[in-house]
Amino acid sequence: MTEVTMPQMGESIAEGTIVRWIKKVGDKVDRDEPLFEISTDKVDAEIPSPAAGVLSEIKVKEGETVPVNSVVAVIGEAGTVAAAPPTAASRAPERHPPPPAQSSRGSVVAISDAPQKRSSASPSAAPASPRQAAETHPDDNRRVRSSPLVRRIAREHNVDVAAIPGSGLGGRVTKNDILGHVRNQESAPALAPDSSTLSPGPALIPDSRVLIPTPAAAPRSPVAQGDRVEPLSVMRKKIAEHMVLSRRTSAHVHSVFHVNFSPVDRIRQQKKAEYEQRGTKLTYMAFITHAVISALRKFPVVNASLDGDNIVYKKDINIGIAVALEGGLIVPVIKHADEKNLLGLSRSIAELADRARSKQLRPDDVQGGTFTITNPGQFGSQFGLPIINQPQVAILGVGTIEKRAVVVDDAIAIRTMAYLTLGYDHRLIDGATGDQFMAEVKQQIEHFDVNQV
């Protein structure tokens, strides 16, 4: 018998969600054959079976989130009789956060004067590891047993993680724990509000030092007969959280440039067969990435991030390339992109996109990005206003690349054109800097050096 555990997909990952079981109880499985699919704070992935045999028991249902190293299934030897899945009555009681209550007002909550305390651990409870014990500190959210996602939500809502009973392994505070805590605080009676728990005016985001208005409660959508209702996927929840956080954190500004891709298109046609012989395709995205790298070298503030009152200028240029998946989006990162030539960029873009679509990305593949490029133009979009991928300060949106009638030397001509949009954080990047950056990208594309191909 072999126990299958929730893997730790990165040092900072504390839990994972079972998105889908690829095999059913009673199915034969081979070693390293995909067994189930998980979603974590960083990446979605298919998890291979650690042994060959028969899937005899599934302990964690689809949609459930459990700590890393939790047993999620059991694989028996071939020929053994599979056990029936546990019924609801036979399952150990699970802790769930209180159900969300509709709030009649939007407010940012702070920690209460009397933090809740966890009950004493039973003698049978597993002792906390030295690392977990070292993480616990009542006055520092960063050292409470929690994941980076939990600590980020805590900062966003001005909540002390130490005040929340954790239902995770060793008392770790999970995402469900903190979201339940926030919902409870927001649904508290609004009569005679206490200044210690409600923010009377604009809320201050600690990380950005930016005043924002207190958000109003989202209206409920009426459900009519015949409507289909289904829960958000784990990926969609994460995208929603990240996008709302980015909008509340950064002062978004966008600049749109019309760029002539005709020179690049001619080079692509000339070098297309040569690149295919080398095992990759020469795409527009490789040229755009190459141009962006050149511009980031000249304008390092666009390759920076904000840390409170400090600007962190990144030494490395790590380019994230957004990849559209069924039901979501993921941004794998080309590390040290400035060290690659056009061929290397082409290979990296294709390889990361293929692994993203086949759910073979590693946690490190989606971390450390310093600038992101997204390409909605592949679906026909003329241009868009992309949202910044935090904690970065800029993102480039690529519109559809197509032949258009333009004015050249007072005459109408046909050129291969596209709109490129830079979304940037106005807290750090001024309009002049953003436009100068885009002018450099435009210059690099319209006058691409064929010797660099």
CSV table of C-alpha atoms in Angstrom, one decimal:
chain,number,residue,atom,x,y,z
A,1,MET,CA,0.0,0.0,0.0
A,2,THR,CA,1.3,3.5,-0.9
A,3,GLU,CA,0.0,6.7,0.5
A,4,VAL,CA,-0.3,9.6,-1.9
A,5,THR,CA,0.3,13.0,-0.3
A,6,MET,CA,-0.3,16.6,-1.3
A,7,PRO,CA,3.1,17.7,-2.7
A,8,GLN,CA,4.8,21.0,-1.7
A,9,MET,CA,5.1,22.8,-5.0
A,10,GLY,CA,7.5,25.4,-3.8
A,11,GLU,CA,9.1,26.5,-0.5
A,12,SER,CA,6.4,29.0,0.3
A,13,ILE,CA,3.4,26.8,-0.7
A,14,ALA,CA,1.5,25.6,2.4
A,15,GLU,CA,-1.6,24.1,0.9
A,16,GLY,CA,-3.1,22.9,-2.4
A,17,THR,CA,-6.6,22.3,-3.8
A,18,ILE,CA,-7.6,19.1,-5.6
A,19,VAL,CA,-9.1,20.4,-8.8
A,20,ARG,CA,-9.8,17.1,-10.6
A,21,TRP,CA,-9.2,13.4,-10.1
A,22,ILE,CA,-7.9,12.0,-13.3
A,23,LYS,CA,-8.2,8.4,-12.0
A,24,LYS,CA,-11.2,6.9,-10.2
A,25,VAL,CA,-11.3,4.4,-7.3
A,26,GLY,CA,-10.6,1.0,-8.8
A,27,ASP,CA,-8.6,2.3,-11.7
A,28,LYS,CA,-5.2,0.8,-12.5
A,29,VAL,CA,-2.3,3.3,-12.5
A,30,ASP,CA,1.3,3.1,-13.6
A,31,ARG,CA,4.1,4.9,-11.8
A,32,ASP,CA,4.5,8.5,-12.9
A,33,GLU,CA,1.1,8.4,-14.7
A,34,PRO,CA,-1.0,11.5,-14.0
A,35,LEU,CA,-3.2,10.8,-11.0
A,36,PHE,CA,-4.9,14.1,-10.0
A,37,GLU,CA,-4.7,17.8,-10.8
A,38,ILE,CA,-4.0,20.5,-8.1
A,39,SER,CA,-4.1,24.3,-7.9
A,40,THR,CA,-1.9,26.2,-5.5
A,41,ASP,CA,-1.1,29.9,-4.9
A,42,LYS,CA,1.5,29.7,-7.7
A,43,VAL,CA,0.7,27.1,-10.3
A,44,ASP,CA,-1.7,24.4,-11.5
A,45,ALA,CA,-0.2,21.0,-12.2
A,46,GLU,CA,-0.9,17.4,-12.8
A,47,ILE,CA,0.5,15.2,-10.1
A,48,PRO,CA,2.0,11.8,-11.1
A,49,SER,CA,1.4,8.6,-9.2
A,50,PRO,CA,4.3,7.6,-6.9
A,51,ALA,CA,3.7,3.9,-7.5
A,52,ALA,CA,2.0,1.4,-9.8
A,53,GLY,CA,-1.1,-0.4,-8.6
A,54,VAL,CA,-4.8,0.2,-8.1
A,55,LEU,CA,-6.3,3.5,-6.7
A,56,SER,CA,-7.9,1.9,-3.7
A,57,GLU,CA,-9.1,5.0,-1.8
A,58,ILE,CA,-9.6,8.7,-2.4
A,59,LYS,CA,-9.4,10.7,0.9
A,60,VAL,CA,-9.8,14.3,-0.5
A,61,LYS,CA,-12.7,15.2,-2.8
A,62,GLU,CA,-12.5,17.6,-5.7
A,63,GLY,CA,-12.6,21.2,-4.7
A,64,GLU,CA,-11.1,20.6,-1.2
A,65,THR,CA,-8.0,22.4,0.0
A,66,VAL,CA,-5.6,20.6,2.3
A,67,PRO,CA,-2.1,21.3,3.7
A,68,VAL,CA,0.9,19.9,2.0
A,69,ASN,CA,2.0,16.4,3.0
A,70,SER,CA,-1.7,15.5,3.8
A,71,VAL,CA,-2.6,12.0,2.6
A,72,VAL,CA,-5.1,12.5,-0.3
A,73,ALA,CA,-5.3,8.9,-1.7
A,74,VAL,CA,-4.1,5.3,-1.2
A,75,ILE,CA,-2.7,3.1,-4.0
A,76,GLY,CA,-2.9,-0.7,-3.3
A,77,GLU,CA,-1.2,-3.5,-5.1
A,78,ALA,CA,-2.6,-4.8,-8.4
A,79,GLY,CA,-5.4,-7.3,-7.8
A,80,THR,CA,-6.5,-5.9,-4.4
A,81,VAL,CA,-10.1,-4.9,-4.0
A,82,ALA,CA,-10.7,-1.2,-3.9
A,83,ALA,CA,-12.3,0.3,-0.8
A,84,ALA,CA,-15.5,2.2,-1.2
A,85,PRO,CA,-15.1,6.0,-0.9
A,86,PRO,CA,-15.8,7.3,2.6
A,87,THR,CA,-19.4,8.5,3.2
A,88,ALA,CA,-20.1,11.8,4.7
A,89,ALA,CA,-21.0,10.2,8.0
A,90,SER,CA,-17.8,8.3,8.2
A,91,ARG,CA,-15.5,11.2,7.4
A,92,ALA,CA,-13.8,13.0,10.2
A,93,PRO,CA,-15.5,16.3,11.0
A,94,GLU,CA,-14.0,19.1,9.0
A,95,ARG,CA,-13.5,22.7,10.0
A,96,HIS,CA,-15.1,25.2,7.7
A,97,PRO,CA,-15.1,29.0,7.9
A,98,PRO,CA,-18.6,30.5,8.7
A,99,PRO,CA,-20.8,30.9,5.7
A,100,PRO,CA,-20.5,34.4,4.1
A,101,ALA,CA,-23.2,36.8,5.0
A,102,GLN,CA,-24.3,39.6,2.7
A,103,SER,CA,-22.9,42.9,4.0
A,104,SER,CA,-25.0,46.0,3.8
A,105,ARG,CA,-22.0,48.2,3.7
A,106,GLY,CA,-18.3,48.1,2.5
A,107,SER,CA,-15.6,48.8,5.0
A,108,VAL,CA,-12.0,47.9,5.8
A,109,VAL,CA,-11.7,46.1,9.1
A,110,ALA,CA,-8.9,46.2,11.6
A,111,ILE,CA,-7.9,43.8,14.3
A,112,SER,CA,-10.3,43.5,17.3
A,113,ASP,CA,-9.1,44.5,20.8
A,114,ALA,CA,-9.6,40.9,22.1
A,115,PRO,CA,-8.1,38.4,19.6
A,116,GLN,CA,-9.6,35.0,19.5
A,117,LYS,CA,-7.5,32.2,21.0
A,118,ARG,CA,-7.1,28.6,19.8
A,119,SER,CA,-8.1,25.8,22.1
A,120,SER,CA,-5.4,23.7,23.6
A,121,ALA,CA,-4.1,21.0,21.3
A,122,SER,CA,-5.2,17.5,22.2
A,123,PRO,CA,-2.5,15.0,23.3
A,124,SER,CA,-2.9,13.2,20.0
A,125,ALA,CA,-2.3,16.3,17.9
A,126,ALA,CA,0.9,16.2,15.9
A,127,PRO,CA,3.6,18.5,17.4
A,128,ALA,CA,4.6,21.5,15.4
A,129,SER,CA,7.9,21.2,13.5
A,130,PRO,CA,10.7,23.5,14.6
A,131,ARG,CA,10.2,25.6,11.5
A,132,GLN,CA,6.5,26.0,12.3
A,133,ALA,CA,7.2,26.9,15.9
A,134,ALA,CA,9.7,29.5,14.7
A,135,GLU,CA,7.1,31.1,12.4
A,136,THR,CA,4.7,31.9,15.3
A,137,HIS,CA,4.9,35.4,16.6
A,138,PRO,CA,1.9,37.3,18.0
A,139,ASP,CA,3.0,40.7,16.8
A,140,ASP,CA,4.2,40.0,13.3
A,141,ASN,CA,2.0,38.8,10.4
A,142,ARG,CA,5.0,37.6,8.5
A,143,ARG,CA,5.9,35.0,11.1
A,144,VAL,CA,2.5,33.5,11.8
A,145,ARG,CA,1.9,30.1,10.3
A,146,SER,CA,0.4,31.2,7.0
A,147,SER,CA,1.1,31.3,3.3
A,148,PRO,CA,2.1,34.5,1.4
A,149,LEU,CA,-1.5,34.6,-0.1
A,150,VAL,CA,-3.0,34.7,3.5
A,151,ARG,CA,-0.5,37.4,4.6
A,152,ARG,CA,-1.4,39.5,1.5
A,153,ILE,CA,-5.1,39.3,2.2
A,154,ALA,CA,-4.4,40.2,5.9
A,155,ARG,CA,-2.5,43.3,4.8
A,156,GLU,CA,-5.2,44.3,2.4
A,157,HIS,CA,-7.9,44.1,5.1
A,158,ASN,CA,-5.8,45.3,8.0
A,159,VAL,CA,-6.2,42.0,9.8
A,160,ASP,CA,-3.8,40.5,12.4
A,161,VAL,CA,-3.2,36.9,11.3
A,162,ALA,CA,-2.4,36.0,14.9
A,163,ALA,CA,-6.0,36.8,15.9
A,164,ILE,CA,-7.4,34.1,13.6
A,165,PRO,CA,-7.7,30.4,14.7
A,166,GLY,CA,-5.9,28.3,12.1
A,167,SER,CA,-7.5,25.1,10.8
A,168,GLY,CA,-4.5,24.0,8.8
A,169,LEU,CA,-1.6,21.7,9.7
A,170,GLY,CA,-0.1,22.7,13.0
A,171,GLY,CA,-2.5,25.6,13.4
A,172,ARG,CA,-1.6,27.2,10.1
A,173,VAL,CA,-4.0,29.9,9.0
A,174,THR,CA,-5.5,29.0,5.6
A,175,LYS,CA,-7.1,31.1,3.0
A,176,ASN,CA,-10.5,29.9,4.0
A,177,ASP,CA,-9.8,30.9,7.6
A,178,ILE,CA,-8.9,34.5,6.8
A,179,LEU,CA,-11.7,35.0,4.3
A,180,GLY,CA,-14.2,33.7,6.8
A,181,HIS,CA,-12.8,36.0,9.4
A,182,VAL,CA,-13.1,39.0,7.1
A,183,ARG,CA,-16.6,38.1,6.1
A,184,ASN,CA,-17.6,37.9,9.8
A,185,GLN,CA,-16.1,41.3,10.6
A,186,GLU,CA,-17.8,42.9,7.6
A,187,SER,CA,-21.2,41.4,8.4
A,188,ALA,CA,-21.1,42.6,12.0
A,189,PRO,CA,-24.0,45.1,13.0
A,190,ALA,CA,-23.3,48.6,11.7
A,191,LEU,CA,-25.0,50.4,14.7
A,192,ALA,CA,-22.6,52.6,16.7
A,193,PRO,CA,-19.4,51.4,14.9
A,194,ASP,CA,-16.3,51.1,17.0
A,195,SER,CA,-13.3,53.2,15.7
A,196,SER,CA,-11.0,50.2,16.6
A,197,THR,CA,-12.7,47.9,14.1
A,198,LEU,CA,-14.0,50.2,11.3
A,199,SER,CA,-12.2,52.6,9.1
A,200,PRO,CA,-14.3,55.9,9.0
A,201,GLY,CA,-12.9,57.1,5.7
A,202,PRO,CA,-10.4,56.1,3.0
A,203,ALA,CA,-8.4,53.0,3.7
A,204,LEU,CA,-4.6,53.0,3.7
A,205,ILE,CA,-2.8,50.0,2.0
A,206,PRO,CA,0.3,49.5,4.1
A,207,ASP,CA,2.5,48.3,1.3
A,208,SER,CA,1.7,51.1,-1.1
A,209,ARG,CA,0.9,54.0,1.2
A,210,VAL,CA,-1.9,55.0,-1.1
A,211,LEU,CA,-5.3,56.3,0.1
A,212,ILE,CA,-8.3,54.6,-1.6
A,213,PRO,CA,-12.0,54.9,-1.0
A,214,THR,CA,-13.8,52.3,1.1
A,215,PRO,CA,-15.3,49.8,-1.3
A,216,ALA,CA,-19.1,49.2,-1.4
A,217,ALA,CA,-20.6,45.8,-1.1
A,218,ALA,CA,-21.0,44.1,-4.5
A,219,PRO,CA,-24.7,43.8,-5.5
A,220,ARG,CA,-26.2,40.3,-5.7
A,221,SER,CA,-27.2,39.1,-9.1
A,222,PRO,CA,-30.7,37.7,-9.3
A,223,VAL,CA,-31.0,34.2,-10.5
A,224,ALA,CA,-33.9,33.5,-12.9
A,225,GLN,CA,-35.4,30.2,-13.7
A,226,GLY,CA,-33.3,28.3,-16.3
A,227,ASP,CA,-30.1,30.1,-15.3
A,228,ARG,CA,-27.1,27.8,-14.7
A,229,VAL,CA,-25.2,28.4,-11.5
A,230,GLU,CA,-21.7,26.9,-11.0
A,231,PRO,CA,-18.9,27.8,-8.5
A,232,LEU,CA,-15.9,29.7,-9.6
A,233,SER,CA,-12.9,27.5,-10.3
A,234,VAL,CA,-9.8,27.8,-8.2
A,235,MET,CA,-8.0,29.5,-11.0
A,236,ARG,CA,-10.8,32.0,-11.6
A,237,LYS,CA,-10.8,32.9,-7.8
A,238,LYS,CA,-7.1,33.5,-7.8
A,239,ILE,CA,-7.3,35.7,-11.0
A,240,ALA,CA,-10.2,37.7,-9.4
A,241,GLU,CA,-8.2,38.2,-6.2
A,242,HIS,CA,-5.1,39.3,-8.0
A,243,MET,CA,-6.9,41.6,-10.4
A,244,VAL,CA,-8.9,43.4,-7.7
A,245,LEU,CA,-5.8,43.7,-5.5
A,246,SER,CA,-3.8,45.2,-8.5
A,247,ARG,CA,-6.6,47.8,-9.2
A,248,ARG,CA,-6.7,48.8,-5.6
A,249,THR,CA,-2.9,49.0,-5.3
A,250,SER,CA,-1.6,50.7,-8.4
A,251,ALA,CA,-2.6,54.0,-10.1
A,252,HIS,CA,-3.2,52.6,-13.6
A,253,VAL,CA,-2.4,54.7,-16.6
A,254,HIS,CA,-2.2,53.5,-20.2
A,255,SER,CA,-0.4,54.7,-23.3
A,256,VAL,CA,-1.2,53.3,-26.8
A,257,PHE,CA,1.3,53.4,-29.7
A,258,HIS,CA,0.6,52.4,-33.4
A,259,VAL,CA,3.6,50.4,-34.5
A,260,ASN,CA,4.7,49.4,-38.0
A,261,PHE,CA,5.6,45.6,-38.1
A,262,SER,CA,6.3,45.5,-41.8
A,263,PRO,CA,10.2,45.2,-41.4
A,264,VAL,CA,9.7,42.5,-38.8
A,265,ASP,CA,7.3,40.7,-41.0
A,266,ARG,CA,9.8,40.7,-43.9
A,267,ILE,CA,12.5,39.2,-41.6
A,268,ARG,CA,10.1,36.6,-40.3
A,269,GLN,CA,9.4,35.4,-43.9
A,270,GLN,CA,13.1,35.3,-44.7
A,271,LYS,CA,14.1,33.4,-41.6
A,272,LYS,CA,11.0,31.3,-41.0
A,273,ALA,CA,12.3,28.1,-42.6
A,274,GLU,CA,15.7,28.4,-40.9
A,275,TYR,CA,14.1,28.7,-37.5
A,276,GLU,CA,11.8,25.7,-38.1
A,277,GLN,CA,14.9,23.6,-39.0
A,278,ARG,CA,16.3,24.6,-35.5
A,279,GLY,CA,13.1,23.3,-33.9
A,280,THR,CA,11.1,26.4,-33.2
A,281,LYS,CA,8.9,29.1,-34.8
A,282,LEU,CA,9.9,32.7,-35.3
A,283,THR,CA,6.9,34.6,-33.9
A,284,TYR,CA,6.1,38.2,-33.6
A,285,MET,CA,6.2,37.7,-29.8
A,286,ALA,CA,9.9,37.0,-29.9
A,287,PHE,CA,10.6,40.3,-31.7
A,288,ILE,CA,8.4,42.2,-29.3
A,289,THR,CA,10.1,40.6,-26.3
A,290,HIS,CA,13.5,41.5,-27.7
A,291,ALA,CA,12.4,45.1,-28.2
A,292,VAL,CA,11.0,45.3,-24.7
A,293,ILE,CA,14.3,44.0,-23.2
A,294,SER,CA,16.2,46.8,-25.0
A,295,ALA,CA,13.8,49.4,-23.7
A,296,LEU,CA,14.0,48.0,-20.1
A,297,ARG,CA,17.7,48.5,-20.2
A,298,LYS,CA,17.3,52.2,-21.0
A,299,PHE,CA,14.4,52.7,-18.6
A,300,PRO,CA,15.2,50.6,-15.5
A,301,VAL,CA,12.3,52.2,-13.5
A,302,VAL,CA,9.9,50.2,-15.7
A,303,ASN,CA,11.7,47.1,-14.5
A,304,ALA,CA,11.3,48.0,-10.8
A,305,SER,CA,8.8,47.5,-8.0
A,306,LEU,CA,7.6,49.5,-5.0
A,307,ASP,CA,8.2,48.3,-1.5
A,308,GLY,CA,6.5,50.8,0.8
A,309,ASP,CA,8.5,54.1,0.4
A,310,ASN,CA,11.4,52.3,-1.4
A,311,ILE,CA,11.9,51.7,-5.1
A,312,VAL,CA,13.5,48.3,-5.8
A,313,TYR,CA,15.3,48.4,-9.2
A,314,LYS,CA,15.6,44.8,-10.4
A,315,LYS,CA,19.0,43.5,-11.5
A,316,ASP,CA,17.5,40.8,-13.7
A,317,ILE,CA,15.1,41.2,-16.5
A,318,ASN,CA,12.6,38.4,-16.2
A,319,ILE,CA,9.8,38.6,-18.8
A,320,GLY,CA,6.4,37.0,-18.0
A,321,ILE,CA,4.4,35.9,-21.1
A,322,ALA,CA,0.7,35.5,-20.4
A,323,VAL,CA,-0.7,32.2,-21.7
A,324,ALA,CA,-4.5,31.8,-22.2
A,325,LEU,CA,-5.8,28.5,-20.8
A,326,GLU,CA,-9.2,26.9,-20.8
A,327,GLY,CA,-11.0,28.9,-18.1
A,328,GLY,CA,-8.1,31.1,-17.1
A,329,LEU,CA,-4.8,32.7,-17.6
A,330,ILE,CA,-1.3,32.0,-16.3
A,331,VAL,CA,2.0,33.9,-16.7
A,332,PRO,CA,5.1,31.8,-17.0
A,333,VAL,CA,8.4,33.7,-16.7
A,334,ILE,CA,11.5,33.7,-19.0
A,335,LYS,CA,14.3,34.1,-16.4
A,336,HIS,CA,17.3,36.3,-17.4
A,337,ALA,CA,15.6,37.1,-20.7
A,338,ASP,CA,18.2,39.8,-21.4
A,339,GLU,CA,20.8,37.1,-21.8
A,340,LYS,CA,19.0,35.4,-24.7
A,341,ASN,CA,19.2,36.1,-28.4
A,342,LEU,CA,16.1,36.0,-30.7
A,343,LEU,CA,16.4,32.2,-31.1
A,344,GLY,CA,16.7,31.7,-27.4
A,345,LEU,CA,13.6,33.9,-26.8
A,346,SER,CA,11.7,32.0,-29.4
A,347,ARG,CA,12.5,28.6,-27.9
A,348,SER,CA,11.7,29.8,-24.3
A,349,ILE,CA,8.3,31.3,-25.3
A,350,ALA,CA,7.2,28.2,-27.1
A,351,GLU,CA,8.5,25.8,-24.4
A,352,LEU,CA,6.8,27.7,-21.5
A,353,ALA,CA,3.5,28.0,-23.4
A,354,ASP,CA,3.5,24.3,-24.2
A,355,ARG,CA,4.2,23.4,-20.6
A,356,ALA,CA,1.6,25.8,-19.3
A,357,ARG,CA,-1.1,24.3,-21.6
A,358,SER,CA,-0.1,20.7,-20.6
A,359,LYS,CA,0.0,21.6,-16.8
A,360,GLN,CA,3.7,20.8,-16.6
A,361,LEU,CA,4.9,24.1,-15.1
A,362,ARG,CA,6.9,24.2,-11.9
A,363,PRO,CA,6.4,26.8,-9.2
A,364,ASP,CA,9.6,28.5,-10.1
A,365,ASP,CA,8.3,29.0,-13.7
A,366,VAL,CA,5.7,31.5,-12.5
A,367,GLN,CA,7.7,33.4,-10.0
A,368,GLY,CA,10.2,36.3,-10.2
A,369,GLY,CA,8.7,38.2,-13.2
A,370,THR,CA,9.7,41.8,-13.5
A,371,PHE,CA,7.6,42.8,-16.6
A,372,THR,CA,4.7,41.1,-18.3
A,373,ILE,CA,3.6,40.9,-21.9
A,374,THR,CA,0.0,39.8,-22.8
A,375,ASN,CA,-1.2,39.2,-26.3
A,376,PRO,CA,-5.0,39.5,-26.7
A,377,GLY,CA,-4.4,40.4,-30.3
A,378,GLN,CA,-4.1,36.8,-31.2
A,379,PHE,CA,-7.9,36.6,-30.8
A,380,GLY,CA,-8.5,39.7,-32.9
A,381,SER,CA,-8.5,42.5,-30.3
A,382,GLN,CA,-7.3,45.8,-31.7
A,383,PHE,CA,-5.9,46.8,-28.3
A,384,GLY,CA,-6.8,46.6,-24.6
A,385,LEU,CA,-6.0,48.2,-21.2
A,386,PRO,CA,-4.3,45.4,-19.3
A,387,ILE,CA,-4.1,45.3,-15.5
A,388,ILE,CA,-0.6,45.3,-13.9
A,389,ASN,CA,0.7,42.0,-12.7
A,390,GLN,CA,1.6,42.8,-9.1
A,391,PRO,CA,4.2,43.5,-7.7
A,392,GLN,CA,5.4,44.7,-11.1
A,393,VAL,CA,4.8,48.3,-12.2
A,394,ALA,CA,4.1,47.8,-15.9
A,395,ILE,CA,2.6,45.5,-18.5
A,396,LEU,CA,2.5,45.5,-22.3
A,397,GLY,CA,-0.6,44.6,-24.2
A,398,VAL,CA,-0.3,43.5,-27.9
A,399,GLY,CA,-3.1,44.1,-30.3
A,400,THR,CA,-3.8,42.2,-33.4
A,401,ILE,CA,-1.1,42.5,-36.1
A,402,GLU,CA,-2.7,43.0,-39.5
A,403,LYS,CA,-2.3,44.9,-42.8
A,404,ARG,CA,-3.8,48.4,-42.7
A,405,ALA,CA,-4.0,51.5,-44.8
A,406,VAL,CA,-1.7,54.1,-43.4
A,407,VAL,CA,-0.3,57.4,-44.6
A,408,VAL,CA,3.4,57.2,-45.6
A,409,ASP,CA,5.1,60.3,-47.1
A,410,ASP,CA,1.7,61.9,-47.9
A,411,ALA,CA,0.5,58.8,-49.7
A,412,ILE,CA,-1.8,55.9,-48.7
A,413,ALA,CA,0.2,52.7,-48.3
A,414,ILE,CA,-0.5,49.2,-47.0
A,415,ARG,CA,1.6,48.2,-43.9
A,416,THR,CA,1.5,45.5,-41.3
A,417,MET,CA,0.5,47.4,-38.2
A,418,ALA,CA,-0.5,46.8,-34.6
A,419,TYR,CA,-1.4,48.8,-31.5
A,420,LEU,CA,0.8,48.3,-28.4
A,421,THR,CA,-0.5,49.4,-25.0
A,422,LEU,CA,1.6,50.0,-22.0
A,423,GLY,CA,-0.2,49.9,-18.7
A,424,TYR,CA,1.9,51.4,-15.9
A,425,ASP,CA,1.8,52.4,-12.3
A,426,HIS,CA,1.6,56.2,-12.1
A,427,ARG,CA,2.8,56.1,-8.5
A,428,LEU,CA,6.3,55.4,-9.9
A,429,ILE,CA,6.2,56.0,-13.6
A,430,ASP,CA,5.3,59.4,-15.1
A,431,GLY,CA,3.5,59.8,-18.4
A,432,ALA,CA,6.7,61.1,-20.0
A,433,THR,CA,8.7,58.1,-18.9
A,434,GLY,CA,6.0,55.7,-20.0
A,435,ASP,CA,5.8,57.3,-23.5
A,436,GLN,CA,9.6,57.4,-23.9
A,437,PHE,CA,9.7,53.7,-23.0
A,438,MET,CA,7.1,52.9,-25.7
A,439,ALA,CA,8.9,55.1,-28.2
A,440,GLU,CA,12.0,53.0,-27.7
A,441,VAL,CA,9.9,49.8,-28.2
A,442,LYS,CA,8.4,51.2,-31.4
A,443,GLN,CA,11.9,52.3,-32.6
A,444,GLN,CA,13.3,48.8,-32.0
A,445,ILE,CA,10.5,47.0,-33.8
A,446,GLU,CA,10.3,49.4,-36.8
A,447,HIS,CA,14.1,49.4,-37.3
A,448,PHE,CA,15.0,45.9,-36.2
A,449,ASP,CA,18.6,44.9,-36.9
A,450,VAL,CA,18.5,41.9,-39.1
A,451,ASN,CA,22.0,40.9,-37.8
A,452,GLN,CA,20.3,40.1,-34.5
A,453,VAL,CA,18.2,37.4,-36.0
